[in-house]
Short mmCIF file of C-alpha atoms and ligand atoms in Angstrom, two decimals:
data_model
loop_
_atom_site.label_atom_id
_atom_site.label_comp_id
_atom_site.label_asym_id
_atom_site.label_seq_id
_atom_site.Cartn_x
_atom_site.Cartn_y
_atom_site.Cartn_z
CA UNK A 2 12.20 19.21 3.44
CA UNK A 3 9.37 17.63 1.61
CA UNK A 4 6.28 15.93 3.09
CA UNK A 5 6.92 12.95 1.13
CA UNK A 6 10.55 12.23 -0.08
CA UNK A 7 11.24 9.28 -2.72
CA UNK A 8 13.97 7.77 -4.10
CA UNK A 9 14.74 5.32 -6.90
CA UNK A 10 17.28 2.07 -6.61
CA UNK A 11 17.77 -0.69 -8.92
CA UNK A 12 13.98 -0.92 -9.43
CA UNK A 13 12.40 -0.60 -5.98
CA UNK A 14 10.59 3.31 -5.67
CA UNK A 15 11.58 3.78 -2.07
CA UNK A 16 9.12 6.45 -0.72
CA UNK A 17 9.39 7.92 2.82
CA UNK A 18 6.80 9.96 4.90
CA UNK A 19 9.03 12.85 6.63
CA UNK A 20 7.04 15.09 8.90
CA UNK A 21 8.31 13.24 11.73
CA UNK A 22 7.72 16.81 13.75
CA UNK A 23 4.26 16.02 13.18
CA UNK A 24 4.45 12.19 13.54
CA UNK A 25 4.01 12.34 9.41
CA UNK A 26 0.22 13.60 10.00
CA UNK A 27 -1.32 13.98 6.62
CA UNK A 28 -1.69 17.49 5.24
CA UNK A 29 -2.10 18.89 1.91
CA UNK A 30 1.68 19.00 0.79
CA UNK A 31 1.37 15.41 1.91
CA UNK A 32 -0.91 14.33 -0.34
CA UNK A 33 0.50 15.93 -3.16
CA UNK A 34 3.65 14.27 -2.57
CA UNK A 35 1.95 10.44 -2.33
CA UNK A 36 0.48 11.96 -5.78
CA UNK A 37 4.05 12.67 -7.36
CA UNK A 38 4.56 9.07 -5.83
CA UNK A 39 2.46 7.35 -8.18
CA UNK A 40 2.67 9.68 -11.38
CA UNK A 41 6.45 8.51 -10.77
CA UNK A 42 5.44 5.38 -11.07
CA UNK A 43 3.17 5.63 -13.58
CA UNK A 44 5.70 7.16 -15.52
CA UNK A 45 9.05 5.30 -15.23
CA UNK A 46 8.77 1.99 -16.19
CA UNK A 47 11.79 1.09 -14.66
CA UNK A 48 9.97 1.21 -11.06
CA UNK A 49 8.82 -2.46 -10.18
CA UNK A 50 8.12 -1.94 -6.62
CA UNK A 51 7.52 0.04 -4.07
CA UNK A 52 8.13 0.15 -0.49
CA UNK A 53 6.75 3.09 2.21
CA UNK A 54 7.38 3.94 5.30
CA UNK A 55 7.82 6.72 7.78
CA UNK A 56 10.23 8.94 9.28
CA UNK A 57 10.72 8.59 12.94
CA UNK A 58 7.82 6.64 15.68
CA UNK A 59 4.84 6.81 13.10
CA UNK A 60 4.24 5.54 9.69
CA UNK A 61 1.73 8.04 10.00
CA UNK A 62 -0.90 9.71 12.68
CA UNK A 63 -3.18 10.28 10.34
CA UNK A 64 -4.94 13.27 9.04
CA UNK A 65 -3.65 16.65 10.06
CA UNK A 66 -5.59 17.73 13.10
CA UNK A 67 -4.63 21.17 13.10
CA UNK A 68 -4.92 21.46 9.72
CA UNK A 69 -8.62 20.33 10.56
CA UNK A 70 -9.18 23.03 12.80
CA UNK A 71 -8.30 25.83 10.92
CA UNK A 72 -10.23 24.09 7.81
CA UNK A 73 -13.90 24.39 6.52
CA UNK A 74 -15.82 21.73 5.95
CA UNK A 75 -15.82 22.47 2.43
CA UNK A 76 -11.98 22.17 2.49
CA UNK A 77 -12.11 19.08 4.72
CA UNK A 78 -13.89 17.08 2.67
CA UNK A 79 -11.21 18.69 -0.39
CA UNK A 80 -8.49 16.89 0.93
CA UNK A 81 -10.00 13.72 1.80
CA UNK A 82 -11.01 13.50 -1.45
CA UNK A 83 -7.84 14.14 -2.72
CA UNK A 84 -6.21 11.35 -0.57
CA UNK A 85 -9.40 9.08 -1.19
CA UNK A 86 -8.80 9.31 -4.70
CA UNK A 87 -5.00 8.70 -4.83
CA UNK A 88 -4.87 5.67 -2.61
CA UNK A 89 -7.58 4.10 -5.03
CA UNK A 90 -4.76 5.27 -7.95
CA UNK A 91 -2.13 3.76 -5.68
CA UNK A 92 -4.24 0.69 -5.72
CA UNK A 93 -4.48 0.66 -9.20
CA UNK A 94 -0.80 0.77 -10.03
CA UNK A 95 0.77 -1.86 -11.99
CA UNK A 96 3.62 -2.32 -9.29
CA UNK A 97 2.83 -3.84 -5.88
CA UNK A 98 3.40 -1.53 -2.93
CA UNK A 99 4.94 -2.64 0.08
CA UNK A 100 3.86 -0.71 3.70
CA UNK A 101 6.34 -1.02 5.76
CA UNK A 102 5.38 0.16 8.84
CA UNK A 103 7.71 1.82 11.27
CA UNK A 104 5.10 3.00 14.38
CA UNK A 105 1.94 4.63 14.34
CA UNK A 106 -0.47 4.11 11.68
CA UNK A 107 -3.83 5.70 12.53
CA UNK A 108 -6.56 7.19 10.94
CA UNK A 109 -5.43 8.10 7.11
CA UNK A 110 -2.25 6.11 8.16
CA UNK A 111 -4.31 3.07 8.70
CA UNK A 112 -5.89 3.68 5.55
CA UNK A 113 -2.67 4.39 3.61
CA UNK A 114 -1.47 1.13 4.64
CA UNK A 115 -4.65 -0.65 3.93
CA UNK A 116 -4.39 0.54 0.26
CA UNK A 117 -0.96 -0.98 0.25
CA UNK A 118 -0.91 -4.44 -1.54
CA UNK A 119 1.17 -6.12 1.53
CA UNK A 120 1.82 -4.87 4.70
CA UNK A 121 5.00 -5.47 7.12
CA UNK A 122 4.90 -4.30 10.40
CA UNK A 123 7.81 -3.57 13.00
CA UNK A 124 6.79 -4.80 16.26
CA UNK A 125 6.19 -1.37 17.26
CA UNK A 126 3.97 -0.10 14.49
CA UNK A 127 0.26 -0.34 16.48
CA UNK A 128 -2.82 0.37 14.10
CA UNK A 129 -6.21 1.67 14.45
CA UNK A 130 -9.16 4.39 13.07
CA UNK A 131 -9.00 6.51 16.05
CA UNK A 132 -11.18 9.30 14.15
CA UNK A 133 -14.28 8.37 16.59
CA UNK A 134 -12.43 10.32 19.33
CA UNK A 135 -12.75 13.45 17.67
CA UNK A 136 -16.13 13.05 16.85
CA UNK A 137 -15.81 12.49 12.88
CA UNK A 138 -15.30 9.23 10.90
CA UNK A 139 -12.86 7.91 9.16
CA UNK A 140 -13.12 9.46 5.31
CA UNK A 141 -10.34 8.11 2.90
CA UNK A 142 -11.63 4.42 3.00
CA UNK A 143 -11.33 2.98 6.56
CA UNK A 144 -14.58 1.82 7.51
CA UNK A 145 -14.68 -0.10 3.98
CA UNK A 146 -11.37 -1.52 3.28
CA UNK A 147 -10.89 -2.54 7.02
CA UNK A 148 -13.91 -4.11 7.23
CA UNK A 149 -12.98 -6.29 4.32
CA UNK A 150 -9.55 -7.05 6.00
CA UNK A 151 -10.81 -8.09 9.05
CA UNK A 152 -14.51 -8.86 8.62
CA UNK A 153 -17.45 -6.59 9.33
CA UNK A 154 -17.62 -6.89 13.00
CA UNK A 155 -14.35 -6.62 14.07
CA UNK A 156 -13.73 -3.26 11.71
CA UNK A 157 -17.32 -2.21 13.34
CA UNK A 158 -15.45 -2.25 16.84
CA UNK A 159 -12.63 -0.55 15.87
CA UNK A 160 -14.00 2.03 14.33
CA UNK A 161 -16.81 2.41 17.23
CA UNK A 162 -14.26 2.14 20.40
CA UNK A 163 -11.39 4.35 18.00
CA UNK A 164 -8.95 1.19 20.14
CA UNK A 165 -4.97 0.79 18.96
CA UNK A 166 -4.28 -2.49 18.32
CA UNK A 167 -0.28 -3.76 17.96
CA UNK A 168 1.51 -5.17 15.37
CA UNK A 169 0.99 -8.90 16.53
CA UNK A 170 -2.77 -8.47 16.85
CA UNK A 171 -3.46 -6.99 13.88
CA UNK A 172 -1.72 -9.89 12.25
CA UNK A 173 -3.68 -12.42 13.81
CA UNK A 174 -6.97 -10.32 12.52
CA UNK A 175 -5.45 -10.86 9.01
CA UNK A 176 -4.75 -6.45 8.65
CA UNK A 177 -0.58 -7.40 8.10
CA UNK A 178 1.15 -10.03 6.86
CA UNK A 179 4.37 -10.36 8.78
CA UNK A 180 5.49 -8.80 12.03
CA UNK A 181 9.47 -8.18 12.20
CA UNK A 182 12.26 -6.97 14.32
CA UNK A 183 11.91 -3.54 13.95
CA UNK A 184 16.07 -3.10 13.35
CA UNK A 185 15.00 -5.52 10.36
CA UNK A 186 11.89 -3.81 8.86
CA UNK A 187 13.49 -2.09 5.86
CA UNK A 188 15.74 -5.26 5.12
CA UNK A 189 12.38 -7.49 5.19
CA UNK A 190 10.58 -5.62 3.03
CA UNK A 191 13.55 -5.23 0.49
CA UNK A 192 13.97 -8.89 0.53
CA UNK A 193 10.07 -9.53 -0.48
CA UNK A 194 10.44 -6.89 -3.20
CA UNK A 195 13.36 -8.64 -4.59
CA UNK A 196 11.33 -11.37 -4.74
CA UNK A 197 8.58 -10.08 -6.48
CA UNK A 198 11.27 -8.61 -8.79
CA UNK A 199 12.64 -11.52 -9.83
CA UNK A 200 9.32 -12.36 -11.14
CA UNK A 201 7.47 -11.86 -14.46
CA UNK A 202 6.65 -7.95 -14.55
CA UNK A 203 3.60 -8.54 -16.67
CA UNK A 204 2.32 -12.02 -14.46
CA UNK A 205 2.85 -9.51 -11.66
CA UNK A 206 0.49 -6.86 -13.14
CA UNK A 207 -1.71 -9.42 -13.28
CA UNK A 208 -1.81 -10.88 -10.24
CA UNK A 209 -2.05 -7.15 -8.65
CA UNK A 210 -5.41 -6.84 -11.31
CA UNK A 211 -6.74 -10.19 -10.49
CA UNK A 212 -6.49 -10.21 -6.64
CA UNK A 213 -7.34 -6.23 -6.47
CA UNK A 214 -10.21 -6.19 -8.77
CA UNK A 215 -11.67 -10.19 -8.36
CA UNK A 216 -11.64 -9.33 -4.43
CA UNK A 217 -14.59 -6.86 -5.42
CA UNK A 218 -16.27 -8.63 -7.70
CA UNK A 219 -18.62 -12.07 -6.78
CA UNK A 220 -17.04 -15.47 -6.97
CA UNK A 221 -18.29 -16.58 -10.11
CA UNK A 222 -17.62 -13.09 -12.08
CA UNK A 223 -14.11 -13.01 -10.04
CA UNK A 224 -13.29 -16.49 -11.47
CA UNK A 225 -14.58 -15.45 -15.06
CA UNK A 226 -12.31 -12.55 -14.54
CA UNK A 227 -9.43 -14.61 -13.10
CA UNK A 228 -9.91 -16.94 -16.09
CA UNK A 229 -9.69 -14.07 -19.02
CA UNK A 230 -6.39 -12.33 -16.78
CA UNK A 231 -4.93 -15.88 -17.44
CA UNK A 232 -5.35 -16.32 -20.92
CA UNK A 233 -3.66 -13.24 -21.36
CA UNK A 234 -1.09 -13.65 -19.28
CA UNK A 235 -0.08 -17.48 -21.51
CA UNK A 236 0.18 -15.27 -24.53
CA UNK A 237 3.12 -13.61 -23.22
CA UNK A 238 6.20 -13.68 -23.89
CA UNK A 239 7.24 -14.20 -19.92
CA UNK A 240 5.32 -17.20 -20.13
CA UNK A 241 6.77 -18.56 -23.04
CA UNK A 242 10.17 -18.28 -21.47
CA UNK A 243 8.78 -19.36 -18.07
CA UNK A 244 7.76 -22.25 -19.68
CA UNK A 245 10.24 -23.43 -21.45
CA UNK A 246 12.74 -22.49 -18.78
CA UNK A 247 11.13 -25.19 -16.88
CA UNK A 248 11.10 -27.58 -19.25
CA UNK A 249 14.64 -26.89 -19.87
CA UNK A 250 15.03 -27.19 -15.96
CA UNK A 251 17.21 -23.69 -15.88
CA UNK A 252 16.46 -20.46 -14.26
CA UNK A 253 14.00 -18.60 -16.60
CA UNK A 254 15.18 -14.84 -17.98
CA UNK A 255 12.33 -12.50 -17.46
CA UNK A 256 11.73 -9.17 -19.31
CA UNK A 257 13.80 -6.78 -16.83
CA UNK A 258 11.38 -3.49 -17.50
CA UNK A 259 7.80 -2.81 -18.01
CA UNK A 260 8.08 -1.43 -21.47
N1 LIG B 15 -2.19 15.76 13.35
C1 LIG B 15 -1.39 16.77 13.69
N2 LIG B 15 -0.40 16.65 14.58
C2 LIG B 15 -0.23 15.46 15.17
C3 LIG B 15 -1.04 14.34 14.86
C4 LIG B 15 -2.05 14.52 13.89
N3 LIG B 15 -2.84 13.53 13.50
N4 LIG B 15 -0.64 13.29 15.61
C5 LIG B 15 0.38 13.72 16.35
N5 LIG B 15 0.63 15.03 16.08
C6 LIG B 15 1.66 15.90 16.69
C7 LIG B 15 1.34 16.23 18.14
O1 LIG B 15 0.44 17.31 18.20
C8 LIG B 15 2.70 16.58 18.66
O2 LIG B 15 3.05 17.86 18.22
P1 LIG B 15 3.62 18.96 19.26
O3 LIG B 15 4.90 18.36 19.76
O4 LIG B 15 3.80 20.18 18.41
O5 LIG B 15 2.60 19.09 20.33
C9 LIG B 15 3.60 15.59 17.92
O6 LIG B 15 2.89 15.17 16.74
C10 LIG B 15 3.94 14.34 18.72
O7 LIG B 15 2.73 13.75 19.14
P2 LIG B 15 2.42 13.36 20.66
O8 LIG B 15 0.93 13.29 20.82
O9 LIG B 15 3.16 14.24 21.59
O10 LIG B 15 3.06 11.89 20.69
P3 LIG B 15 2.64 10.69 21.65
O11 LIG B 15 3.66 9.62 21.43
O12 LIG B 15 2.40 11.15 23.03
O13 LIG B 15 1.21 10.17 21.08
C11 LIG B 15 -0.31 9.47 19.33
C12 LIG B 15 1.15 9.62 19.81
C13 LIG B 15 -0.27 8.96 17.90
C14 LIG B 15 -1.04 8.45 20.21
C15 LIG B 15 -1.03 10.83 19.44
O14 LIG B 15 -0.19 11.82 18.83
C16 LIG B 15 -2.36 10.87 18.75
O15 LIG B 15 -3.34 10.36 19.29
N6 LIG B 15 -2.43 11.49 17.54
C17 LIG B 15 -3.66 11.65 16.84
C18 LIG B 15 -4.06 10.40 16.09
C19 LIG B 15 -5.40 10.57 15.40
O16 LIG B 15 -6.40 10.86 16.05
N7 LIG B 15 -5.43 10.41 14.06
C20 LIG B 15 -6.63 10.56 13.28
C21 LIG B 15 -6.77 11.94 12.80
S1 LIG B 15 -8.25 12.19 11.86
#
């Protein structure tokens, strides 16, 4: 049974995290699977989203603690790397990615889902960078991307106290944007991938670069950015047809792949 199992359908790259034994704790096999993950997409231009989630009561706990204790420092710091570097390529994709999150997502779960581009939580997913309690620090982006999630001070307590927080509150601090039945998770976050597949593949892309990349940047450069993303994206061929399709007042026919 593979760490990380992933299947494609009509354009959606769902992916699944299936240690359940483990509640889908993050160890080396792992991370070379969430690696296959992207090369996948990377590769198959027929892949326009994806959605994650996990196997059994945890998106993920995090990295694998007993892995950690049997592991060097040297070879600590190997695999956070490793999973450092492939959320940033995850980030980088050209396809949105969709967490859907099942249960637990702590530690490198937390930060697996913050790399996402949007998050849906069950009801019973609960969040939170409980590292602090084992007397190390979160390592594969926590303390940064959280704190731009949910502003500096907030992400400063979590990270301090190593506190779960539920679905429901980490919506209101802005970490996930919808809470759902949990029955109704997977259908949720099919429904918003249809959505974005209905979409311009290419305005997509560029709405992924803008947001991802602008969000890093200053206003003003962000806006210049924005502004040069935009001219690009009216000398397409989607926006031709999007256009016109308008104009026409019918339902515009978008390029179907990413070639
Ligand atoms: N690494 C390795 N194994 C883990 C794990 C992790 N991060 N998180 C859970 N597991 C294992 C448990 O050891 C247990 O295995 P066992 O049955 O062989 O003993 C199994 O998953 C189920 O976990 P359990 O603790 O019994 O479930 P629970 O519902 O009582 O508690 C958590 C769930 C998530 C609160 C608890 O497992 C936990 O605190 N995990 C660690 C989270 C963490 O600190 N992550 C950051 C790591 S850097």
């Amino acid at each position: 049974m593979a760490a990380v199992e992933y299947r494609e359908e009509d354009g959606i790259l769902f992916v699944k995290f299936n240690r359940p034994e483990a509640l889908n704790a993050i160890n080396r096999e792992f991370v070379r699977g969430l690696r296959n993950v992207v090369e996948y997409a990377r590769e198959n231009k027929s892949v326009r989203v994806i959605v994650i989630t996990g196997e059994g009561k945890a998106f993920c706990a995090g990295a694998d603690i007993k892995m950690f204790s049997e592991s060097s420092h040297f070879a600590a710091r190997n695999t956070i790397e490793e999973l450092g570097r492939v959320l940033e390529d995850m980030e980088d994709l050209e396809v949105p990615v969709i967490a859907a999150v099942n249960g637990f997502a702590l530690g490198g779960g937390c930060e697996v889902a913050m790399a996402c581009d949007i998050i849906i939580a069950s009801e019973k997913a609960s969040f939170g960078q409980p590292e602090i309690n084992l007397g190390i620090i979160p390592g594969a982006g926590g303390t940064q991307r959280l704190a731009r999630l949910v502003g500096w001070k907030k992400a400063m307590e979590l990270c301090l106290t190593g506190e779960r927080i539920s679905a429901e509150e980490a919506y209101r601090l802005g970490l996930v944007n919808k809470v759902v039945e949990h029955e109704k998770l997977i259908d949720e976050a099919k429904k918003l991938a249809e959505i974005i597949k209905s979409k311009s593949p290419y305005a997509v892309m560029l709405v992924k670069q803008a947001v991802n990349r602008g969000y890093k940047m200053s206003l003003k450069d962000g806006i210049m950015y924005e502004r040069d993303l935009f001219t690009i994206s009216f000398s397409s061929k989607d926006a031709e047809e999007g256009i016109r399709a308008f104009v026409e007042k019918r339902k515009a026919e978008f390029r179907r792949d990413r070639e």
